[in-house]
Amino acid sequence: MAEFCKIFNERTEPIYERDTPLSVTLHAKSDRSFDFDVKNPPTSYLIRQAVGLEKGATLPSPSTVHGYIAPEAIYEIAKIRQTDDLMWHLPLESIARSVIGTAKSMGIQVREVPEEKEKEKEEDESSDSEK
């Protein structure tokens, strides 16, 4: 177990930040050796990182928006997801639609961030830095 942790940390440290959730498939062999495959973070995690939310909506509804994500961010997330072993054969557009569906289920709308929200965000950041 300690050997796995050491090798896992060595392999993932240059690619991912600490505390990033990753899926791992471990292949244990009868001679006590092992191989493992590291997959990309879940789509919901990538969306939350892009939007800047800590948690998605518990009860999403079309009338309540918890955040906005730009189409460019959807495209980037779809490119990351396409590198997974099970999605290499899917068109990027299909993967992007899947990412959009995940975002909607989290209460996040896909569109450009409204200017008022952008201004509020900048004002909040400037007031936080003054404190």
PDB file of C-alpha atoms in Angstrom:
ATOM      1  CA  MET A   1       0.000   0.000   0.000  1.00  0.00           C
ATOM      2  CA  ALA A   2       2.791   2.418   0.845  1.00  0.00           C
ATOM      3  CA  GLU A   3       4.487   1.634  -2.452  1.00  0.00           C
ATOM      4  CA  PHE A   4       1.268   2.417  -4.361  1.00  0.00           C
ATOM      5  CA  CYS A   5       0.910   5.770  -2.588  1.00  0.00           C
ATOM      6  CA  LYS A   6       4.501   6.696  -3.381  1.00  0.00           C
ATOM      7  CA  ILE A   7       4.200   5.808  -7.084  1.00  0.00           C
ATOM      8  CA  PHE A   8       0.747   7.423  -7.349  1.00  0.00           C
ATOM      9  CA  ASN A   9       2.028  10.691  -5.878  1.00  0.00           C
ATOM     10  CA  GLU A  10       5.053  10.679  -8.184  1.00  0.00           C
ATOM     11  CA  ARG A  11       2.890  10.116 -11.253  1.00  0.00           C
ATOM     12  CA  THR A  12       0.152  12.639 -10.454  1.00  0.00           C
ATOM     13  CA  GLU A  13       2.102  15.444  -8.764  1.00  0.00           C
ATOM     14  CA  PRO A  14       3.244  17.205 -11.964  1.00  0.00           C
ATOM     15  CA  ILE A  15      -0.217  16.947 -13.568  1.00  0.00           C
ATOM     16  CA  TYR A  16      -2.811  17.655 -10.855  1.00  0.00           C
ATOM     17  CA  GLU A  17      -3.036  19.877  -7.810  1.00  0.00           C
ATOM     18  CA  ARG A  18      -3.247  18.304  -4.387  1.00  0.00           C
ATOM     19  CA  ASP A  19      -6.799  17.383  -3.244  1.00  0.00           C
ATOM     20  CA  THR A  20      -8.046  16.970  -6.835  1.00  0.00           C
ATOM     21  CA  PRO A  21     -10.403  13.973  -6.942  1.00  0.00           C
ATOM     22  CA  LEU A  22      -9.132  11.327  -9.354  1.00  0.00           C
ATOM     23  CA  SER A  23     -10.449   7.942 -10.340  1.00  0.00           C
ATOM     24  CA  VAL A  24      -7.941   5.110 -10.224  1.00  0.00           C
ATOM     25  CA  THR A  25      -8.220   1.595 -11.613  1.00  0.00           C
ATOM     26  CA  LEU A  26      -5.838  -0.724  -9.793  1.00  0.00           C
ATOM     27  CA  HIS A  27      -4.755  -4.026 -11.359  1.00  0.00           C
ATOM     28  CA  ALA A  28      -3.300  -6.308  -8.669  1.00  0.00           C
ATOM     29  CA  LYS A  29      -1.315  -9.307  -9.866  1.00  0.00           C
ATOM     30  CA  SER A  30      -0.736 -12.651  -8.172  1.00  0.00           C
ATOM     31  CA  ASP A  31       2.993 -11.945  -7.727  1.00  0.00           C
ATOM     32  CA  ARG A  32       2.086  -8.964  -5.497  1.00  0.00           C
ATOM     33  CA  SER A  33       2.931  -6.429  -8.184  1.00  0.00           C
ATOM     34  CA  PHE A  34       0.405  -3.966  -9.554  1.00  0.00           C
ATOM     35  CA  ASP A  35      -0.425  -1.541 -12.338  1.00  0.00           C
ATOM     36  CA  PHE A  36      -2.831   1.342 -12.154  1.00  0.00           C
ATOM     37  CA  ASP A  37      -4.522   3.794 -14.483  1.00  0.00           C
ATOM     38  CA  VAL A  38      -5.310   7.341 -13.379  1.00  0.00           C
ATOM     39  CA  LYS A  39      -8.340   8.961 -14.973  1.00  0.00           C
ATOM     40  CA  ASN A  40      -9.255  12.642 -15.217  1.00  0.00           C
ATOM     41  CA  PRO A  41     -11.223  14.406 -12.469  1.00  0.00           C
ATOM     42  CA  PRO A  42     -15.042  14.116 -12.605  1.00  0.00           C
ATOM     43  CA  THR A  43     -16.882  16.499 -14.908  1.00  0.00           C
ATOM     44  CA  SER A  44     -18.712  18.103 -11.984  1.00  0.00           C
ATOM     45  CA  TYR A  45     -15.371  18.949 -10.337  1.00  0.00           C
ATOM     46  CA  LEU A  46     -14.057  20.551 -13.533  1.00  0.00           C
ATOM     47  CA  ILE A  47     -17.257  22.590 -13.888  1.00  0.00           C
ATOM     48  CA  ARG A  48     -17.099  23.776 -10.274  1.00  0.00           C
ATOM     49  CA  GLN A  49     -13.472  24.809 -10.785  1.00  0.00           C
ATOM     50  CA  ALA A  50     -14.352  26.739 -13.967  1.00  0.00           C
ATOM     51  CA  VAL A  51     -17.286  28.528 -12.324  1.00  0.00           C
ATOM     52  CA  GLY A  52     -15.618  29.028  -8.958  1.00  0.00           C
ATOM     53  CA  LEU A  53     -18.269  27.254  -6.897  1.00  0.00           C
ATOM     54  CA  GLU A  54     -17.571  25.038  -3.935  1.00  0.00           C
ATOM     55  CA  LYS A  55     -20.740  23.000  -4.409  1.00  0.00           C
ATOM     56  CA  GLY A  56     -23.449  22.646  -7.054  1.00  0.00           C
ATOM     57  CA  ALA A  57     -27.164  23.147  -6.427  1.00  0.00           C
ATOM     58  CA  THR A  58     -28.895  20.533  -4.291  1.00  0.00           C
ATOM     59  CA  LEU A  59     -32.237  21.169  -6.015  1.00  0.00           C
ATOM     60  CA  PRO A  60     -31.529  22.777  -9.404  1.00  0.00           C
ATOM     61  CA  SER A  61     -34.408  24.596 -11.027  1.00  0.00           C
ATOM     62  CA  PRO A  62     -34.594  26.609 -14.249  1.00  0.00           C
ATOM     63  CA  SER A  63     -35.726  29.684 -12.316  1.00  0.00           C
ATOM     64  CA  THR A  64     -32.763  29.608  -9.907  1.00  0.00           C
ATOM     65  CA  VAL A  65     -29.306  30.018 -11.411  1.00  0.00           C
ATOM     66  CA  HIS A  66     -26.311  29.197  -9.229  1.00  0.00           C
ATOM     67  CA  GLY A  67     -23.717  30.276 -11.750  1.00  0.00           C
ATOM     68  CA  TYR A  68     -22.765  30.727 -15.359  1.00  0.00           C
ATOM     69  CA  ILE A  69     -20.156  28.954 -17.424  1.00  0.00           C
ATOM     70  CA  ALA A  70     -18.826  30.172 -20.748  1.00  0.00           C
ATOM     71  CA  PRO A  71     -19.026  28.003 -23.866  1.00  0.00           C
ATOM     72  CA  GLU A  72     -15.233  28.202 -24.104  1.00  0.00           C
ATOM     73  CA  ALA A  73     -14.943  26.552 -20.677  1.00  0.00           C
ATOM     74  CA  ILE A  74     -17.333  23.796 -21.807  1.00  0.00           C
ATOM     75  CA  TYR A  75     -15.092  23.201 -24.826  1.00  0.00           C
ATOM     76  CA  GLU A  76     -11.961  22.986 -22.643  1.00  0.00           C
ATOM     77  CA  ILE A  77     -13.645  20.559 -20.224  1.00  0.00           C
ATOM     78  CA  ALA A  78     -14.821  18.425 -23.172  1.00  0.00           C
ATOM     79  CA  LYS A  79     -11.235  18.304 -24.487  1.00  0.00           C
ATOM     80  CA  ILE A  80     -10.033  17.085 -21.087  1.00  0.00           C
ATOM     81  CA  ARG A  81     -12.793  14.453 -20.920  1.00  0.00           C
ATOM     82  CA  GLN A  82     -11.974  13.244 -24.436  1.00  0.00           C
ATOM     83  CA  THR A  83      -8.561  12.049 -23.233  1.00  0.00           C
ATOM     84  CA  ASP A  84     -10.237   9.434 -20.995  1.00  0.00           C
ATOM     85  CA  ASP A  85      -9.947   5.855 -22.214  1.00  0.00           C
ATOM     86  CA  LEU A  86     -13.684   5.363 -22.642  1.00  0.00           C
ATOM     87  CA  MET A  87     -14.310   8.592 -24.561  1.00  0.00           C
ATOM     88  CA  TRP A  88     -11.521   8.728 -27.132  1.00  0.00           C
ATOM     89  CA  HIS A  89     -13.844   7.565 -29.923  1.00  0.00           C
ATOM     90  CA  LEU A  90     -16.672  10.044 -29.222  1.00  0.00           C
ATOM     91  CA  PRO A  91     -16.960  13.316 -31.152  1.00  0.00           C
ATOM     92  CA  LEU A  92     -16.035  16.396 -29.173  1.00  0.00           C
ATOM     93  CA  GLU A  93     -19.529  17.830 -29.736  1.00  0.00           C
ATOM     94  CA  SER A  94     -21.152  14.830 -28.009  1.00  0.00           C
ATOM     95  CA  ILE A  95     -18.841  15.125 -25.041  1.00  0.00           C
ATOM     96  CA  ALA A  96     -19.560  18.885 -24.845  1.00  0.00           C
ATOM     97  CA  ARG A  97     -23.307  18.157 -24.783  1.00  0.00           C
ATOM     98  CA  SER A  98     -22.722  15.748 -21.923  1.00  0.00           C
ATOM     99  CA  VAL A  99     -20.773  18.442 -20.045  1.00  0.00           C
ATOM    100  CA  ILE A 100     -23.646  20.898 -20.633  1.00  0.00           C
ATOM    101  CA  GLY A 101     -26.099  18.354 -19.199  1.00  0.00           C
ATOM    102  CA  THR A 102     -23.956  17.949 -16.107  1.00  0.00           C
ATOM    103  CA  ALA A 103     -23.763  21.725 -15.694  1.00  0.00           C
ATOM    104  CA  LYS A 104     -27.557  22.040 -15.957  1.00  0.00           C
ATOM    105  CA  SER A 105     -28.028  19.356 -13.318  1.00  0.00           C
ATOM    106  CA  MET A 106     -25.798  21.430 -11.037  1.00  0.00           C
ATOM    107  CA  GLY A 107     -27.884  24.586 -11.572  1.00  0.00           C
ATOM    108  CA  ILE A 108     -25.311  26.233 -13.836  1.00  0.00           C
ATOM    109  CA  GLN A 109     -26.331  27.878 -17.101  1.00  0.00           C
ATOM    110  CA  VAL A 110     -24.112  27.845 -20.144  1.00  0.00           C
ATOM    111  CA  ARG A 111     -23.678  31.338 -21.537  1.00  0.00           C
ATOM    112  CA  GLU A 112     -21.419  34.305 -21.307  1.00  0.00           C
ATOM    113  CA  VAL A 113     -21.245  35.745 -17.806  1.00  0.00           C
ATOM    114  CA  PRO A 114     -23.595  38.750 -17.614  1.00  0.00           C
ATOM    115  CA  GLU A 115     -21.817  42.077 -17.274  1.00  0.00           C
ATOM    116  CA  GLU A 116     -23.561  42.911 -13.978  1.00  0.00           C
ATOM    117  CA  LYS A 117     -22.315  39.665 -12.429  1.00  0.00           C
ATOM    118  CA  GLU A 118     -18.806  40.346 -13.743  1.00  0.00           C
ATOM    119  CA  LYS A 119     -18.819  43.850 -12.237  1.00  0.00           C
ATOM    120  CA  GLU A 120     -20.137  42.510  -8.905  1.00  0.00           C
ATOM    121  CA  LYS A 121     -17.404  39.871  -8.897  1.00  0.00           C
ATOM    122  CA  GLU A 122     -14.709  42.490  -9.564  1.00  0.00           C
ATOM    123  CA  GLU A 123     -16.121  44.735  -6.813  1.00  0.00           C
ATOM    124  CA  ASP A 124     -16.198  41.818  -4.367  1.00  0.00           C
ATOM    125  CA  GLU A 125     -12.596  40.901  -5.197  1.00  0.00           C
ATOM    126  CA  SER A 126     -11.413  44.505  -4.800  1.00  0.00           C
ATOM    127  CA  SER A 127     -13.235  44.895  -1.466  1.00  0.00           C
ATOM    128  CA  ASP A 128     -11.785  41.569  -0.248  1.00  0.00           C
ATOM    129  CA  SER A 129      -8.255  42.672  -1.124  1.00  0.00           C
ATOM    130  CA  GLU A 130      -8.730  45.946   0.779  1.00  0.00           C
ATOM    131  CA  LYS A 131      -9.596  44.096   4.001  1.00  0.00           C
TER     132      LYS A 131
END
